């Protein structure tokens, strides 16, 4: 299946759903589909690495931030996510040392002990929204079926077509499952299971 861009996605979604009469609301339904995909999808193509500058231990997360995958201090040492309460209680009084813990509060990352060092954050970034001015993205290129069935599902939901929504949902879940399997294979293809600890 090849869907080359935003316009062809909306044409195909209309044909699949049989609801070309509501083409004027397709962009809004596409936005809803992307919202749902951003909530649940986590694959390597979504990973972004960025430097975040800290001021008094706090830094602003990138606008496309969804979820942290790994956070490292300036020395390149991974630091761990902990609760805000634990972060505040345990690490406030160790000034002068590199951060060893962090918490996400809204659009801010709080690293403690307090430091002005940069953090290197690898995170899952939001899927770039499809628009007439941004007609393609990595997901449409890699898994056009995910996009197609997600939009068809939204069209069926809008039209109160329960059977159509159920069928589109199942097709979308199958497409997402295939994408996740492909992602796991590309990450761990020939990795072997290693059991730690002493052997009997």
mmCIF file of C-alpha atoms in Angstrom:
data_model
loop_
_atom_site.group_PDB
_atom_site.id
_atom_site.type_symbol
_atom_site.label_atom_id
_atom_site.label_comp_id
_atom_site.label_asym_id
_atom_site.label_seq_id
_atom_site.Cartn_x
_atom_site.Cartn_y
_atom_site.Cartn_z
ATOM 1 C CA UNK A 1 0.000 0.000 0.000
ATOM 2 C CA UNK A 2 1.359 3.380 -0.939
ATOM 3 C CA UNK A 3 -0.135 6.609 0.292
ATOM 4 C CA UNK A 4 2.251 9.339 -0.671
ATOM 5 C CA UNK A 5 1.015 12.372 1.233
ATOM 6 C CA UNK A 6 -1.642 14.202 3.238
ATOM 7 C CA UNK A 7 -3.993 14.732 0.289
ATOM 8 C CA UNK A 8 -3.876 11.119 -0.900
ATOM 9 C CA UNK A 9 -4.431 9.894 2.666
ATOM 10 C CA UNK A 10 -7.645 11.890 2.942
ATOM 11 C CA UNK A 11 -8.828 10.743 -0.504
ATOM 12 C CA UNK A 12 -8.184 7.087 0.363
ATOM 13 C CA UNK A 13 -9.842 7.468 3.789
ATOM 14 C CA UNK A 14 -12.926 8.881 2.082
ATOM 15 C CA UNK A 15 -13.047 6.012 -0.399
ATOM 16 C CA UNK A 16 -12.540 3.346 2.283
ATOM 17 C CA UNK A 17 -15.201 4.837 4.547
ATOM 18 C CA UNK A 18 -17.676 5.660 1.785
ATOM 19 C CA UNK A 19 -18.153 9.087 3.385
ATOM 20 C CA UNK A 20 -16.762 11.512 0.816
ATOM 21 C CA UNK A 21 -19.713 13.752 1.738
ATOM 22 C CA UNK A 22 -17.951 14.856 4.938
ATOM 23 C CA UNK A 23 -14.548 15.580 3.384
ATOM 24 C CA UNK A 24 -14.641 19.075 4.888
ATOM 25 C CA UNK A 25 -14.119 17.614 8.395
ATOM 26 C CA UNK A 26 -11.385 15.112 7.448
ATOM 27 C CA UNK A 27 -8.576 17.402 8.688
ATOM 28 C CA UNK A 28 -10.205 17.569 12.129
ATOM 29 C CA UNK A 29 -10.668 13.785 12.212
ATOM 30 C CA UNK A 30 -7.048 13.318 11.136
ATOM 31 C CA UNK A 31 -6.027 15.460 14.123
ATOM 32 C CA UNK A 32 -8.046 13.217 16.463
ATOM 33 C CA UNK A 33 -6.427 10.111 14.949
ATOM 34 C CA UNK A 34 -2.951 11.583 15.501
ATOM 35 C CA UNK A 35 -3.852 12.500 19.072
ATOM 36 C CA UNK A 36 -4.746 8.872 19.828
ATOM 37 C CA UNK A 37 -1.646 7.529 18.063
ATOM 38 C CA UNK A 38 0.579 9.845 20.115
ATOM 39 C CA UNK A 39 -0.942 8.514 23.331
ATOM 40 C CA UNK A 40 -0.066 4.896 22.708
ATOM 41 C CA UNK A 41 2.582 4.451 20.027
ATOM 42 C CA UNK A 42 6.224 4.218 21.145
ATOM 43 C CA UNK A 43 8.688 3.097 18.463
ATOM 44 C CA UNK A 44 12.295 3.936 17.586
ATOM 45 C CA UNK A 45 11.270 6.378 14.851
ATOM 46 C CA UNK A 46 9.761 8.582 17.559
ATOM 47 C CA UNK A 47 13.014 8.832 19.524
ATOM 48 C CA UNK A 48 14.777 12.183 19.635
ATOM 49 C CA UNK A 49 17.915 13.181 21.561
ATOM 50 C CA UNK A 50 18.249 16.779 22.706
ATOM 51 C CA UNK A 51 20.318 18.873 25.098
ATOM 52 C CA UNK A 52 18.323 20.640 27.791
ATOM 53 C CA UNK A 53 19.876 23.557 29.645
ATOM 54 C CA UNK A 54 19.169 23.749 33.371
ATOM 55 C CA UNK A 55 18.730 26.892 35.443
ATOM 56 C CA UNK A 56 18.689 26.166 39.174
ATOM 57 C CA UNK A 57 18.062 22.519 38.334
ATOM 58 C CA UNK A 58 15.037 23.123 36.088
ATOM 59 C CA UNK A 59 14.840 22.891 32.303
ATOM 60 C CA UNK A 60 12.128 23.299 29.684
ATOM 61 C CA UNK A 61 11.155 20.156 27.804
ATOM 62 C CA UNK A 62 10.957 20.264 23.986
ATOM 63 C CA UNK A 63 7.475 21.103 22.632
ATOM 64 C CA UNK A 64 7.116 17.650 21.015
ATOM 65 C CA UNK A 65 8.034 15.767 24.230
ATOM 66 C CA UNK A 66 5.813 12.788 25.079
ATOM 67 C CA UNK A 67 7.877 10.552 27.366
ATOM 68 C CA UNK A 68 11.471 10.260 28.539
ATOM 69 C CA UNK A 69 13.441 7.206 27.427
ATOM 70 C CA UNK A 70 16.821 8.098 28.950
ATOM 71 C CA UNK A 71 18.226 11.123 30.766
ATOM 72 C CA UNK A 72 21.976 11.641 31.263
ATOM 73 C CA UNK A 73 23.832 14.275 33.247
ATOM 74 C CA UNK A 74 26.726 16.314 31.825
ATOM 75 C CA UNK A 75 29.144 13.485 32.637
ATOM 76 C CA UNK A 76 27.109 11.148 30.407
ATOM 77 C CA UNK A 77 25.862 9.116 33.375
ATOM 78 C CA UNK A 78 22.212 8.033 33.226
ATOM 79 C CA UNK A 79 20.067 9.495 35.986
ATOM 80 C CA UNK A 80 16.844 7.966 37.220
ATOM 81 C CA UNK A 81 13.262 9.139 37.324
ATOM 82 C CA UNK A 82 11.856 9.449 40.826
ATOM 83 C CA UNK A 83 8.793 11.003 42.410
ATOM 84 C CA UNK A 84 8.753 14.739 42.883
ATOM 85 C CA UNK A 85 8.418 14.328 46.649
ATOM 86 C CA UNK A 86 11.425 11.994 46.846
ATOM 87 C CA UNK A 87 13.367 14.301 44.536
ATOM 88 C CA UNK A 88 12.668 17.282 46.780
ATOM 89 C CA UNK A 89 13.271 15.504 50.078
ATOM 90 C CA UNK A 90 16.378 13.502 49.188
ATOM 91 C CA UNK A 91 18.458 15.587 46.831
ATOM 92 C CA UNK A 92 17.980 19.270 47.641
ATOM 93 C CA UNK A 93 20.999 19.713 49.939
ATOM 94 C CA UNK A 94 23.747 18.219 47.769
ATOM 95 C CA UNK A 95 24.804 21.303 45.851
ATOM 96 C CA UNK A 96 27.886 21.052 43.684
ATOM 97 C CA UNK A 97 27.291 17.471 42.567
ATOM 98 C CA UNK A 98 25.912 16.347 39.226
ATOM 99 C CA UNK A 99 22.206 15.511 39.068
ATOM 100 C CA UNK A 100 21.375 11.898 39.915
ATOM 101 C CA UNK A 101 17.568 12.038 39.787
ATOM 102 C CA UNK A 102 14.831 13.841 37.895
ATOM 103 C CA UNK A 103 11.081 14.357 37.838
ATOM 104 C CA UNK A 104 8.842 15.654 35.063
ATOM 105 C CA UNK A 105 6.411 18.376 36.155
ATOM 106 C CA UNK A 106 4.249 19.683 33.325
ATOM 107 C CA UNK A 107 6.621 20.908 30.615
ATOM 108 C CA UNK A 108 9.583 21.133 33.023
ATOM 109 C CA UNK A 109 12.247 18.601 33.947
ATOM 110 C CA UNK A 110 13.533 19.045 37.506
ATOM 111 C CA UNK A 111 16.974 17.549 38.132
ATOM 112 C CA UNK A 112 18.473 17.206 41.600
ATOM 113 C CA UNK A 113 20.832 17.922 43.206
ATOM 114 C CA UNK A 114 20.336 21.397 41.791
ATOM 115 C CA UNK A 115 22.766 22.095 38.970
ATOM 116 C CA UNK A 116 23.153 24.363 35.955
ATOM 117 C CA UNK A 117 24.707 21.565 33.885
ATOM 118 C CA UNK A 118 23.025 20.481 30.668
ATOM 119 C CA UNK A 119 21.113 17.227 30.470
ATOM 120 C CA UNK A 120 21.044 14.938 27.455
ATOM 121 C CA UNK A 121 17.503 13.667 27.088
ATOM 122 C CA UNK A 122 16.424 10.905 24.734
ATOM 123 C CA UNK A 123 12.652 11.019 24.517
ATOM 124 C CA UNK A 124 9.695 9.928 22.460
ATOM 125 C CA UNK A 125 8.619 12.884 20.334
ATOM 126 C CA UNK A 126 5.152 13.594 19.039
ATOM 127 C CA UNK A 127 4.410 12.349 15.526
ATOM 128 C CA UNK A 128 4.755 15.398 13.241
ATOM 129 C CA UNK A 129 1.204 16.378 12.305
ATOM 130 C CA UNK A 130 0.191 16.002 8.671
ATOM 131 C CA UNK A 131 -1.051 19.228 7.095
ATOM 132 C CA UNK A 132 -1.120 20.702 3.590
ATOM 133 C CA UNK A 133 2.171 22.469 4.417
ATOM 134 C CA UNK A 134 3.678 19.325 6.016
ATOM 135 C CA UNK A 135 2.270 16.653 3.687
ATOM 136 C CA UNK A 136 4.300 13.657 4.909
ATOM 137 C CA UNK A 137 6.131 12.290 7.922
ATOM 138 C CA UNK A 138 7.976 9.138 8.968
ATOM 139 C CA UNK A 139 4.795 7.284 10.020
ATOM 140 C CA UNK A 140 2.993 7.863 6.716
ATOM 141 C CA UNK A 141 6.110 6.704 4.844
ATOM 142 C CA UNK A 142 6.669 3.645 7.043
ATOM 143 C CA UNK A 143 3.117 2.535 7.897
ATOM 144 C CA UNK A 144 0.470 4.216 5.730
ATOM 145 C CA UNK A 145 -2.029 1.549 6.767
ATOM 146 C CA UNK A 146 -1.845 2.736 10.387
ATOM 147 C CA UNK A 147 -2.762 6.247 9.303
ATOM 148 C CA UNK A 148 -5.452 5.104 6.885
ATOM 149 C CA UNK A 149 -7.305 2.884 9.352
ATOM 150 C CA UNK A 150 -6.923 5.447 12.157
ATOM 151 C CA UNK A 151 -8.631 8.112 10.029
ATOM 152 C CA UNK A 152 -11.284 5.680 8.735
ATOM 153 C CA UNK A 153 -11.985 4.760 12.371
ATOM 154 C CA UNK A 154 -12.511 8.436 13.277
ATOM 155 C CA UNK A 155 -14.808 8.906 10.274
ATOM 156 C CA UNK A 156 -16.902 5.900 11.376
ATOM 157 C CA UNK A 157 -17.044 7.137 14.973
ATOM 158 C CA UNK A 158 -18.161 10.577 13.783
ATOM 159 C CA UNK A 159 -20.839 8.972 11.622
ATOM 160 C CA UNK A 160 -22.019 6.756 14.523
ATOM 161 C CA UNK A 161 -21.254 3.692 12.390
ATOM 162 C CA UNK A 162 -20.512 1.126 15.102
ATOM 163 C CA UNK A 163 -19.728 -1.745 12.722
ATOM 164 C CA UNK A 164 -17.469 0.435 10.587
ATOM 165 C CA UNK A 165 -15.673 1.800 13.660
ATOM 166 C CA UNK A 166 -15.163 -1.712 15.048
ATOM 167 C CA UNK A 167 -13.779 -3.016 11.749
ATOM 168 C CA UNK A 168 -11.476 -0.004 11.291
ATOM 169 C CA UNK A 169 -10.288 -0.294 14.902
ATOM 170 C CA UNK A 170 -9.385 -3.953 14.393
ATOM 171 C CA UNK A 171 -7.531 -3.185 11.157
ATOM 172 C CA UNK A 172 -5.682 -0.316 12.838
ATOM 173 C CA UNK A 173 -4.669 -2.537 15.779
ATOM 174 C CA UNK A 174 -3.349 -5.175 13.356
ATOM 175 C CA UNK A 175 -1.360 -2.505 11.505
ATOM 176 C CA UNK A 176 0.017 -1.131 14.799
ATOM 177 C CA UNK A 177 0.949 -4.638 15.909
ATOM 178 C CA UNK A 178 2.890 -5.154 12.688
ATOM 179 C CA UNK A 179 4.657 -1.817 13.143
ATOM 180 C CA UNK A 180 5.632 -2.720 16.731
ATOM 181 C CA UNK A 181 6.921 -6.148 15.675
ATOM 182 C CA UNK A 182 9.002 -4.508 12.931
ATOM 183 C CA UNK A 183 10.331 -2.029 15.505
ATOM 184 C CA UNK A 184 11.301 -4.790 17.960
ATOM 185 C CA UNK A 185 13.043 -6.764 15.241
ATOM 186 C CA UNK A 186 15.031 -3.730 14.089
ATOM 187 C CA UNK A 187 16.090 -3.012 17.680
ATOM 188 C CA UNK A 188 16.714 -6.527 18.946
ATOM 189 C CA UNK A 189 16.823 -8.674 15.777
ATOM 190 C CA UNK A 190 19.541 -11.166 16.710
ATOM 191 C CA UNK A 191 19.874 -10.385 20.421
ATOM 192 C CA UNK A 192 20.161 -13.367 22.717
ATOM 193 C CA UNK A 193 18.648 -13.741 26.139
ATOM 194 C CA UNK A 194 21.315 -13.597 28.856
ATOM 195 C CA UNK A 195 20.447 -14.734 32.367
ATOM 196 C CA UNK A 196 22.428 -12.941 35.068
ATOM 197 C CA UNK A 197 23.629 -14.343 38.362
ATOM 198 C CA UNK A 198 25.358 -17.564 39.322
ATOM 199 C CA UNK A 199 24.595 -20.717 37.395
ATOM 200 C CA UNK A 200 23.798 -23.896 39.322
#
